[in-house]
Amino acid sequence: MEAGDVTKALVELADPGTIDGKARFFKAVPGGYGEGDRFLGVTVPDQRRVARRFAELGLDQVRTLLITGAHEERLTALFILVRKFAKADEASRKEIIDLYLADTAAVNNWDLVDSSAFQLLGEWLIDRDRGLLNELAGSQAWWERRIAIMATFAFIRRDDHEWTLRLADKLVHDDHDLIHKAVGWMLREVGERDREAALAWLARHHRTMPRTMLRYAIEKFDSKLRKEFLAGTISPSTDLP
């Protein structure tokens, strides 16, 4: 079982007629954040099926797929890593995390990040020092910054939002739209579990944070409160519902 076998399986499922559309969707066009990426034309459900079929692929072959493959090959490699991680012992999990962190350059679009960051790095850091997230959040690479904030989803799901809000403070004035969306999304998830904490953070930052980030964060609030945040009429001393 080798990386080439996975590629062959994906190619057999590919619809080349969808390649141009995928390239546009993932901004793999000149000047886009995914510029230069290659696509095979395989749906995500089909990639997940291939990942299940090749779940026992050796880590060296998964890495080959991750660092040399087209977009769908890289995503399939990440699906395989997530499956392996969920069943692995501590030593094997560390190998997977070391591989992931060594090859973040291949995890370079939002779907790749969102399908791996909290499932791998976030889960690994549940009971460990999380200082690495500060390093990733300070990276020049937007995908590493997104990995940092998205990894905290694993903590949020356990009602632990300290690091989400800490990284939101760090990333609140980030210049990349994909970071605005990710931070807003995680703030929304915090609000689903601890409304008071999310409201307090937003009351401090809503006037200066990017509008996209704000809109994502307040999406689940009632209409009146959303309008007040968007109008900038909330202050840290406001008695929020």
PDB file of C-alpha atoms in Angstrom:
ATOM      1  CA  MET A   1       0.000   0.000   0.000  1.00  0.00           C
ATOM      2  CA  GLU A   2       1.657   3.199  -1.210  1.00  0.00           C
ATOM      3  CA  ALA A   3       0.807   6.859  -1.805  1.00  0.00           C
ATOM      4  CA  GLY A   4       0.474   6.115  -5.503  1.00  0.00           C
ATOM      5  CA  ASP A   5      -2.345   3.680  -4.773  1.00  0.00           C
ATOM      6  CA  VAL A   6      -4.295   6.463  -3.074  1.00  0.00           C
ATOM      7  CA  THR A   7      -3.697   8.753  -6.018  1.00  0.00           C
ATOM      8  CA  LYS A   8      -4.918   6.074  -8.406  1.00  0.00           C
ATOM      9  CA  ALA A   9      -8.083   5.572  -6.352  1.00  0.00           C
ATOM     10  CA  LEU A  10      -8.770   9.309  -6.334  1.00  0.00           C
ATOM     11  CA  VAL A  11      -8.157   9.694 -10.069  1.00  0.00           C
ATOM     12  CA  GLU A  12     -10.655   6.907 -10.753  1.00  0.00           C
ATOM     13  CA  LEU A  13     -13.284   8.956  -8.896  1.00  0.00           C
ATOM     14  CA  ALA A  14     -12.349  12.294 -10.406  1.00  0.00           C
ATOM     15  CA  ASP A  15     -14.553  14.467 -12.580  1.00  0.00           C
ATOM     16  CA  PRO A  16     -12.143  16.701 -14.532  1.00  0.00           C
ATOM     17  CA  GLY A  17     -15.058  18.916 -15.516  1.00  0.00           C
ATOM     18  CA  THR A  18     -15.179  20.278 -11.960  1.00  0.00           C
ATOM     19  CA  ILE A  19     -11.514  21.281 -11.759  1.00  0.00           C
ATOM     20  CA  ASP A  20     -11.945  24.878 -12.941  1.00  0.00           C
ATOM     21  CA  GLY A  21     -14.787  25.452 -10.527  1.00  0.00           C
ATOM     22  CA  LYS A  22     -12.763  24.084  -7.613  1.00  0.00           C
ATOM     23  CA  ALA A  23      -9.807  26.268  -8.555  1.00  0.00           C
ATOM     24  CA  ARG A  24     -12.033  29.348  -8.452  1.00  0.00           C
ATOM     25  CA  PHE A  25     -13.722  28.310  -5.215  1.00  0.00           C
ATOM     26  CA  PHE A  26     -10.413  27.789  -3.425  1.00  0.00           C
ATOM     27  CA  LYS A  27      -8.883  30.929  -4.955  1.00  0.00           C
ATOM     28  CA  ALA A  28      -6.231  28.917  -6.814  1.00  0.00           C
ATOM     29  CA  VAL A  29      -6.135  31.597  -9.497  1.00  0.00           C
ATOM     30  CA  PRO A  30      -3.478  34.247 -10.150  1.00  0.00           C
ATOM     31  CA  GLY A  31      -3.366  36.533  -7.135  1.00  0.00           C
ATOM     32  CA  GLY A  32      -5.560  34.233  -5.026  1.00  0.00           C
ATOM     33  CA  TYR A  33      -4.524  32.816  -1.672  1.00  0.00           C
ATOM     34  CA  GLY A  34      -4.474  29.326  -3.208  1.00  0.00           C
ATOM     35  CA  GLU A  35      -2.559  30.344  -6.326  1.00  0.00           C
ATOM     36  CA  GLY A  36      -0.676  27.469  -7.908  1.00  0.00           C
ATOM     37  CA  ASP A  37      -2.684  24.660  -6.316  1.00  0.00           C
ATOM     38  CA  ARG A  38      -3.691  21.660  -8.438  1.00  0.00           C
ATOM     39  CA  PHE A  39      -7.014  19.835  -8.395  1.00  0.00           C
ATOM     40  CA  LEU A  40      -8.186  16.416  -9.520  1.00  0.00           C
ATOM     41  CA  GLY A  41     -11.930  17.024  -9.370  1.00  0.00           C
ATOM     42  CA  VAL A  42     -12.877  14.646  -6.522  1.00  0.00           C
ATOM     43  CA  THR A  43     -15.722  15.315  -4.090  1.00  0.00           C
ATOM     44  CA  VAL A  44     -15.097  15.436  -0.341  1.00  0.00           C
ATOM     45  CA  PRO A  45     -17.347  12.419   0.372  1.00  0.00           C
ATOM     46  CA  ASP A  46     -15.325  10.393  -2.131  1.00  0.00           C
ATOM     47  CA  GLN A  47     -12.094  11.551  -0.511  1.00  0.00           C
ATOM     48  CA  ARG A  48     -13.394  10.397   2.881  1.00  0.00           C
ATOM     49  CA  ARG A  49     -14.254   6.996   1.417  1.00  0.00           C
ATOM     50  CA  VAL A  50     -10.755   6.680  -0.021  1.00  0.00           C
ATOM     51  CA  ALA A  51      -9.285   7.703   3.362  1.00  0.00           C
ATOM     52  CA  ARG A  52     -11.239   4.915   5.062  1.00  0.00           C
ATOM     53  CA  ARG A  53     -10.033   2.446   2.459  1.00  0.00           C
ATOM     54  CA  PHE A  54      -6.388   3.430   3.001  1.00  0.00           C
ATOM     55  CA  ALA A  55      -6.553   4.070   6.745  1.00  0.00           C
ATOM     56  CA  GLU A  56      -3.605   1.689   7.317  1.00  0.00           C
ATOM     57  CA  LEU A  57      -1.289   3.577   4.935  1.00  0.00           C
ATOM     58  CA  GLY A  58       2.126   4.039   6.543  1.00  0.00           C
ATOM     59  CA  LEU A  59       2.997   7.494   7.855  1.00  0.00           C
ATOM     60  CA  ASP A  60       5.860   7.870   5.389  1.00  0.00           C
ATOM     61  CA  GLN A  61       3.448   7.315   2.503  1.00  0.00           C
ATOM     62  CA  VAL A  62       0.854   9.641   4.036  1.00  0.00           C
ATOM     63  CA  ARG A  63       3.542  12.304   4.237  1.00  0.00           C
ATOM     64  CA  THR A  64       4.444  11.746   0.577  1.00  0.00           C
ATOM     65  CA  LEU A  65       0.801  12.284  -0.331  1.00  0.00           C
ATOM     66  CA  LEU A  66       0.628  15.397   1.843  1.00  0.00           C
ATOM     67  CA  ILE A  67       3.734  17.185   0.626  1.00  0.00           C
ATOM     68  CA  THR A  68       3.597  16.281  -3.067  1.00  0.00           C
ATOM     69  CA  GLY A  69      -0.073  15.838  -3.846  1.00  0.00           C
ATOM     70  CA  ALA A  70      -2.792  17.857  -5.494  1.00  0.00           C
ATOM     71  CA  HIS A  71      -5.397  19.496  -3.266  1.00  0.00           C
ATOM     72  CA  GLU A  72      -7.585  16.403  -2.924  1.00  0.00           C
ATOM     73  CA  GLU A  73      -4.578  14.190  -2.262  1.00  0.00           C
ATOM     74  CA  ARG A  74      -3.497  16.477   0.572  1.00  0.00           C
ATOM     75  CA  LEU A  75      -6.976  16.575   2.067  1.00  0.00           C
ATOM     76  CA  THR A  76      -7.247  12.793   1.831  1.00  0.00           C
ATOM     77  CA  ALA A  77      -3.862  12.504   3.560  1.00  0.00           C
ATOM     78  CA  LEU A  78      -5.188  14.673   6.375  1.00  0.00           C
ATOM     79  CA  PHE A  79      -8.347  12.572   6.644  1.00  0.00           C
ATOM     80  CA  ILE A  80      -6.099   9.522   7.012  1.00  0.00           C
ATOM     81  CA  LEU A  81      -4.026  11.248   9.712  1.00  0.00           C
ATOM     82  CA  VAL A  82      -7.152  12.182  11.658  1.00  0.00           C
ATOM     83  CA  ARG A  83      -8.379   8.578  11.529  1.00  0.00           C
ATOM     84  CA  LYS A  84      -4.992   7.270  12.631  1.00  0.00           C
ATOM     85  CA  PHE A  85      -4.728   9.810  15.443  1.00  0.00           C
ATOM     86  CA  ALA A  86      -8.110   8.894  16.887  1.00  0.00           C
ATOM     87  CA  LYS A  87      -7.025   5.266  17.334  1.00  0.00           C
ATOM     88  CA  ALA A  88      -3.322   5.729  18.112  1.00  0.00           C
ATOM     89  CA  ASP A  89      -1.405   5.372  21.373  1.00  0.00           C
ATOM     90  CA  GLU A  90       0.543   8.336  22.773  1.00  0.00           C
ATOM     91  CA  ALA A  91       3.786   7.512  20.987  1.00  0.00           C
ATOM     92  CA  SER A  92       2.071   7.168  17.621  1.00  0.00           C
ATOM     93  CA  ARG A  93       0.076  10.335  18.225  1.00  0.00           C
ATOM     94  CA  LYS A  94       3.299  12.245  18.791  1.00  0.00           C
ATOM     95  CA  GLU A  95       4.644  10.941  15.472  1.00  0.00           C
ATOM     96  CA  ILE A  96       1.503  12.187  13.728  1.00  0.00           C
ATOM     97  CA  ILE A  97       1.701  15.610  15.377  1.00  0.00           C
ATOM     98  CA  ASP A  98       5.406  15.924  14.556  1.00  0.00           C
ATOM     99  CA  LEU A  99       4.603  15.135  10.919  1.00  0.00           C
ATOM    100  CA  TYR A 100       1.743  17.638  10.884  1.00  0.00           C
ATOM    101  CA  LEU A 101       3.794  20.470  12.362  1.00  0.00           C
ATOM    102  CA  ALA A 102       6.737  19.755  10.081  1.00  0.00           C
ATOM    103  CA  ASP A 103       4.535  19.998   6.998  1.00  0.00           C
ATOM    104  CA  THR A 104       2.126  22.859   7.711  1.00  0.00           C
ATOM    105  CA  ALA A 105       3.200  24.377   4.378  1.00  0.00           C
ATOM    106  CA  ALA A 106       1.072  21.672   2.747  1.00  0.00           C
ATOM    107  CA  VAL A 107      -1.941  22.505   4.936  1.00  0.00           C
ATOM    108  CA  ASN A 108      -2.425  25.718   3.013  1.00  0.00           C
ATOM    109  CA  ASN A 109      -6.104  26.287   2.390  1.00  0.00           C
ATOM    110  CA  TRP A 110      -9.047  26.762   4.715  1.00  0.00           C
ATOM    111  CA  ASP A 111     -10.582  23.330   4.154  1.00  0.00           C
ATOM    112  CA  LEU A 112      -7.265  21.618   4.826  1.00  0.00           C
ATOM    113  CA  VAL A 113      -6.842  23.545   8.072  1.00  0.00           C
ATOM    114  CA  ASP A 114     -10.415  23.100   9.228  1.00  0.00           C
ATOM    115  CA  SER A 115     -10.318  19.342   8.574  1.00  0.00           C
ATOM    116  CA  SER A 116      -7.217  18.807  10.683  1.00  0.00           C
ATOM    117  CA  ALA A 117      -6.306  21.560  13.162  1.00  0.00           C
ATOM    118  CA  PHE A 118      -8.656  20.837  16.037  1.00  0.00           C
ATOM    119  CA  GLN A 119      -8.857  17.123  15.291  1.00  0.00           C
ATOM    120  CA  LEU A 120      -5.067  16.746  15.485  1.00  0.00           C
ATOM    121  CA  LEU A 121      -3.235  19.634  17.133  1.00  0.00           C
ATOM    122  CA  GLY A 122      -6.118  20.764  19.325  1.00  0.00           C
ATOM    123  CA  GLU A 123      -6.747  17.263  20.649  1.00  0.00           C
ATOM    124  CA  TRP A 124      -3.032  16.751  21.253  1.00  0.00           C
ATOM    125  CA  LEU A 125      -2.809  19.930  23.324  1.00  0.00           C
ATOM    126  CA  ILE A 126      -5.832  19.259  25.541  1.00  0.00           C
ATOM    127  CA  ASP A 127      -3.652  18.292  28.517  1.00  0.00           C
ATOM    128  CA  ARG A 128      -0.372  19.824  27.351  1.00  0.00           C
ATOM    129  CA  ASP A 129       1.415  23.158  27.252  1.00  0.00           C
ATOM    130  CA  ARG A 130      -0.359  25.258  24.628  1.00  0.00           C
ATOM    131  CA  GLY A 131       2.389  27.822  24.111  1.00  0.00           C
ATOM    132  CA  LEU A 132       2.949  26.539  20.578  1.00  0.00           C
ATOM    133  CA  LEU A 133      -0.343  28.181  19.616  1.00  0.00           C
ATOM    134  CA  ASN A 134       1.145  31.592  20.358  1.00  0.00           C
ATOM    135  CA  GLU A 135       3.983  30.836  17.951  1.00  0.00           C
ATOM    136  CA  LEU A 136       1.616  29.710  15.214  1.00  0.00           C
ATOM    137  CA  ALA A 137      -0.653  32.719  15.772  1.00  0.00           C
ATOM    138  CA  GLY A 138       2.368  34.966  15.226  1.00  0.00           C
ATOM    139  CA  SER A 139       3.414  33.250  11.994  1.00  0.00           C
ATOM    140  CA  GLN A 140       3.796  35.140   8.727  1.00  0.00           C
ATOM    141  CA  ALA A 141       1.822  32.332   7.064  1.00  0.00           C
ATOM    142  CA  TRP A 142      -1.932  32.845   7.256  1.00  0.00           C
ATOM    143  CA  TRP A 143      -2.610  29.076   7.271  1.00  0.00           C
ATOM    144  CA  GLU A 144      -0.499  28.650  10.439  1.00  0.00           C
ATOM    145  CA  ARG A 145      -2.399  31.492  12.090  1.00  0.00           C
ATOM    146  CA  ARG A 146      -5.649  29.783  11.100  1.00  0.00           C
ATOM    147  CA  ILE A 147      -4.352  26.460  12.452  1.00  0.00           C
ATOM    148  CA  ALA A 148      -3.731  28.183  15.791  1.00  0.00           C
ATOM    149  CA  ILE A 149      -7.230  29.591  16.240  1.00  0.00           C
ATOM    150  CA  MET A 150      -8.982  26.547  14.761  1.00  0.00           C
ATOM    151  CA  ALA A 151      -7.055  24.203  17.070  1.00  0.00           C
ATOM    152  CA  THR A 152      -8.849  25.838  19.998  1.00  0.00           C
ATOM    153  CA  PHE A 153     -12.155  24.364  18.802  1.00  0.00           C
ATOM    154  CA  ALA A 154     -11.058  21.174  20.564  1.00  0.00           C
ATOM    155  CA  PHE A 155     -10.887  23.155  23.821  1.00  0.00           C
ATOM    156  CA  ILE A 156     -14.173  24.972  23.221  1.00  0.00           C
ATOM    157  CA  ARG A 157     -15.933  21.638  22.798  1.00  0.00           C
ATOM    158  CA  ARG A 158     -14.830  20.903  26.370  1.00  0.00           C
ATOM    159  CA  ASP A 159     -16.122  24.279  27.632  1.00  0.00           C
ATOM    160  CA  ASP A 160     -12.610  25.706  27.812  1.00  0.00           C
ATOM    161  CA  HIS A 161     -12.391  29.010  25.936  1.00  0.00           C
ATOM    162  CA  GLU A 162      -9.436  30.758  27.593  1.00  0.00           C
ATOM    163  CA  TRP A 163      -7.081  30.138  24.674  1.00  0.00           C
ATOM    164  CA  THR A 164      -9.671  31.021  22.062  1.00  0.00           C
ATOM    165  CA  LEU A 165     -10.127  34.476  23.583  1.00  0.00           C
ATOM    166  CA  ARG A 166      -6.378  34.847  24.132  1.00  0.00           C
ATOM    167  CA  LEU A 167      -5.654  34.151  20.467  1.00  0.00           C
ATOM    168  CA  ALA A 168      -8.609  36.290  19.388  1.00  0.00           C
ATOM    169  CA  ASP A 169      -6.916  39.187  21.200  1.00  0.00           C
ATOM    170  CA  LYS A 170      -3.757  38.454  19.232  1.00  0.00           C
ATOM    171  CA  LEU A 171      -5.494  38.070  15.864  1.00  0.00           C
ATOM    172  CA  VAL A 172      -8.248  40.663  16.156  1.00  0.00           C
ATOM    173  CA  HIS A 173      -6.476  43.063  13.779  1.00  0.00           C
ATOM    174  CA  ASP A 174      -5.118  40.426  11.402  1.00  0.00           C
ATOM    175  CA  ASP A 175      -5.119  41.527   7.758  1.00  0.00           C
ATOM    176  CA  HIS A 176      -6.343  38.269   6.176  1.00  0.00           C
ATOM    177  CA  ASP A 177     -10.002  37.572   5.488  1.00  0.00           C
ATOM    178  CA  LEU A 178      -9.604  33.867   6.244  1.00  0.00           C
ATOM    179  CA  ILE A 179      -8.395  34.746   9.742  1.00  0.00           C
ATOM    180  CA  HIS A 180     -11.316  37.146  10.236  1.00  0.00           C
ATOM    181  CA  LYS A 181     -13.727  34.314   9.389  1.00  0.00           C
ATOM    182  CA  ALA A 182     -11.985  31.731  11.580  1.00  0.00           C
ATOM    183  CA  VAL A 183     -11.750  34.001  14.632  1.00  0.00           C
ATOM    184  CA  GLY A 184     -15.379  35.073  14.213  1.00  0.00           C
ATOM    185  CA  TRP A 185     -16.453  31.455  13.896  1.00  0.00           C
ATOM    186  CA  MET A 186     -14.620  30.440  17.078  1.00  0.00           C
ATOM    187  CA  LEU A 187     -16.047  33.424  18.963  1.00  0.00           C
ATOM    188  CA  ARG A 188     -19.507  32.314  17.857  1.00  0.00           C
ATOM    189  CA  GLU A 189     -18.760  28.829  19.217  1.00  0.00           C
ATOM    190  CA  VAL A 190     -17.648  30.344  22.520  1.00  0.00           C
ATOM    191  CA  GLY A 191     -20.904  32.303  22.618  1.00  0.00           C
ATOM    192  CA  GLU A 192     -22.899  29.118  22.132  1.00  0.00           C
ATOM    193  CA  ARG A 193     -21.410  27.780  25.376  1.00  0.00           C
ATOM    194  CA  ASP A 194     -20.525  30.865  27.421  1.00  0.00           C
ATOM    195  CA  ARG A 195     -22.575  33.798  26.179  1.00  0.00           C
ATOM    196  CA  GLU A 196     -21.328  36.111  28.913  1.00  0.00           C
ATOM    197  CA  ALA A 197     -17.661  35.592  28.025  1.00  0.00           C
ATOM    198  CA  ALA A 198     -18.295  36.122  24.299  1.00  0.00           C
ATOM    199  CA  LEU A 199     -20.383  39.245  24.904  1.00  0.00           C
ATOM    200  CA  ALA A 200     -17.739  40.730  27.185  1.00  0.00           C
ATOM    201  CA  TRP A 201     -15.010  40.149  24.573  1.00  0.00           C
ATOM    202  CA  LEU A 202     -17.141  41.596  21.778  1.00  0.00           C
ATOM    203  CA  ALA A 203     -18.107  44.629  23.862  1.00  0.00           C
ATOM    204  CA  ARG A 204     -14.402  45.504  24.099  1.00  0.00           C
ATOM    205  CA  HIS A 205     -13.518  44.892  20.457  1.00  0.00           C
ATOM    206  CA  HIS A 206     -16.568  45.244  18.207  1.00  0.00           C
ATOM    207  CA  ARG A 207     -15.900  48.840  17.147  1.00  0.00           C
ATOM    208  CA  THR A 208     -12.432  48.112  15.787  1.00  0.00           C
ATOM    209  CA  MET A 209     -12.499  44.450  14.767  1.00  0.00           C
ATOM    210  CA  PRO A 210     -12.984  43.570  11.078  1.00  0.00           C
ATOM    211  CA  ARG A 211     -16.639  43.551  10.055  1.00  0.00           C
ATOM    212  CA  THR A 212     -16.453  40.023   8.675  1.00  0.00           C
ATOM    213  CA  MET A 213     -15.108  38.771  12.002  1.00  0.00           C
ATOM    214  CA  LEU A 214     -17.860  40.607  13.859  1.00  0.00           C
ATOM    215  CA  ARG A 215     -20.629  39.315  11.591  1.00  0.00           C
ATOM    216  CA  TYR A 216     -19.469  35.722  12.029  1.00  0.00           C
ATOM    217  CA  ALA A 217     -19.223  36.155  15.811  1.00  0.00           C
ATOM    218  CA  ILE A 218     -22.713  37.604  16.304  1.00  0.00           C
ATOM    219  CA  GLU A 219     -24.525  35.418  13.772  1.00  0.00           C
ATOM    220  CA  LYS A 220     -26.509  33.511  16.435  1.00  0.00           C
ATOM    221  CA  PHE A 221     -27.524  36.606  18.450  1.00  0.00           C
ATOM    222  CA  ASP A 222     -31.042  38.008  18.192  1.00  0.00           C
ATOM    223  CA  SER A 223     -31.683  40.682  15.571  1.00  0.00           C
ATOM    224  CA  LYS A 224     -31.753  43.608  18.014  1.00  0.00           C
ATOM    225  CA  LEU A 225     -28.421  42.734  19.609  1.00  0.00           C
ATOM    226  CA  ARG A 226     -26.771  42.120  16.220  1.00  0.00           C
ATOM    227  CA  LYS A 227     -27.871  45.572  15.062  1.00  0.00           C
ATOM    228  CA  GLU A 228     -26.499  47.192  18.215  1.00  0.00           C
ATOM    229  CA  PHE A 229     -23.119  45.536  17.763  1.00  0.00           C
ATOM    230  CA  LEU A 230     -22.979  46.488  14.087  1.00  0.00           C
ATOM    231  CA  ALA A 231     -23.951  50.067  14.924  1.00  0.00           C
ATOM    232  CA  GLY A 232     -21.222  50.257  17.562  1.00  0.00           C
ATOM    233  CA  THR A 233     -23.597  51.277  20.337  1.00  0.00           C
ATOM    234  CA  ILE A 234     -22.415  48.625  22.802  1.00  0.00           C
ATOM    235  CA  SER A 235     -19.832  49.529  25.445  1.00  0.00           C
ATOM    236  CA  PRO A 236     -18.038  47.354  28.017  1.00  0.00           C
ATOM    237  CA  SER A 237     -20.356  48.796  30.677  1.00  0.00           C
ATOM    238  CA  THR A 238     -23.543  48.020  28.749  1.00  0.00           C
ATOM    239  CA  ASP A 239     -25.924  45.678  30.559  1.00  0.00           C
ATOM    240  CA  LEU A 240     -26.032  42.921  27.961  1.00  0.00           C
ATOM    241  CA  PRO A 241     -28.774  40.287  27.873  1.00  0.00           C
TER     242      PRO A 241
END
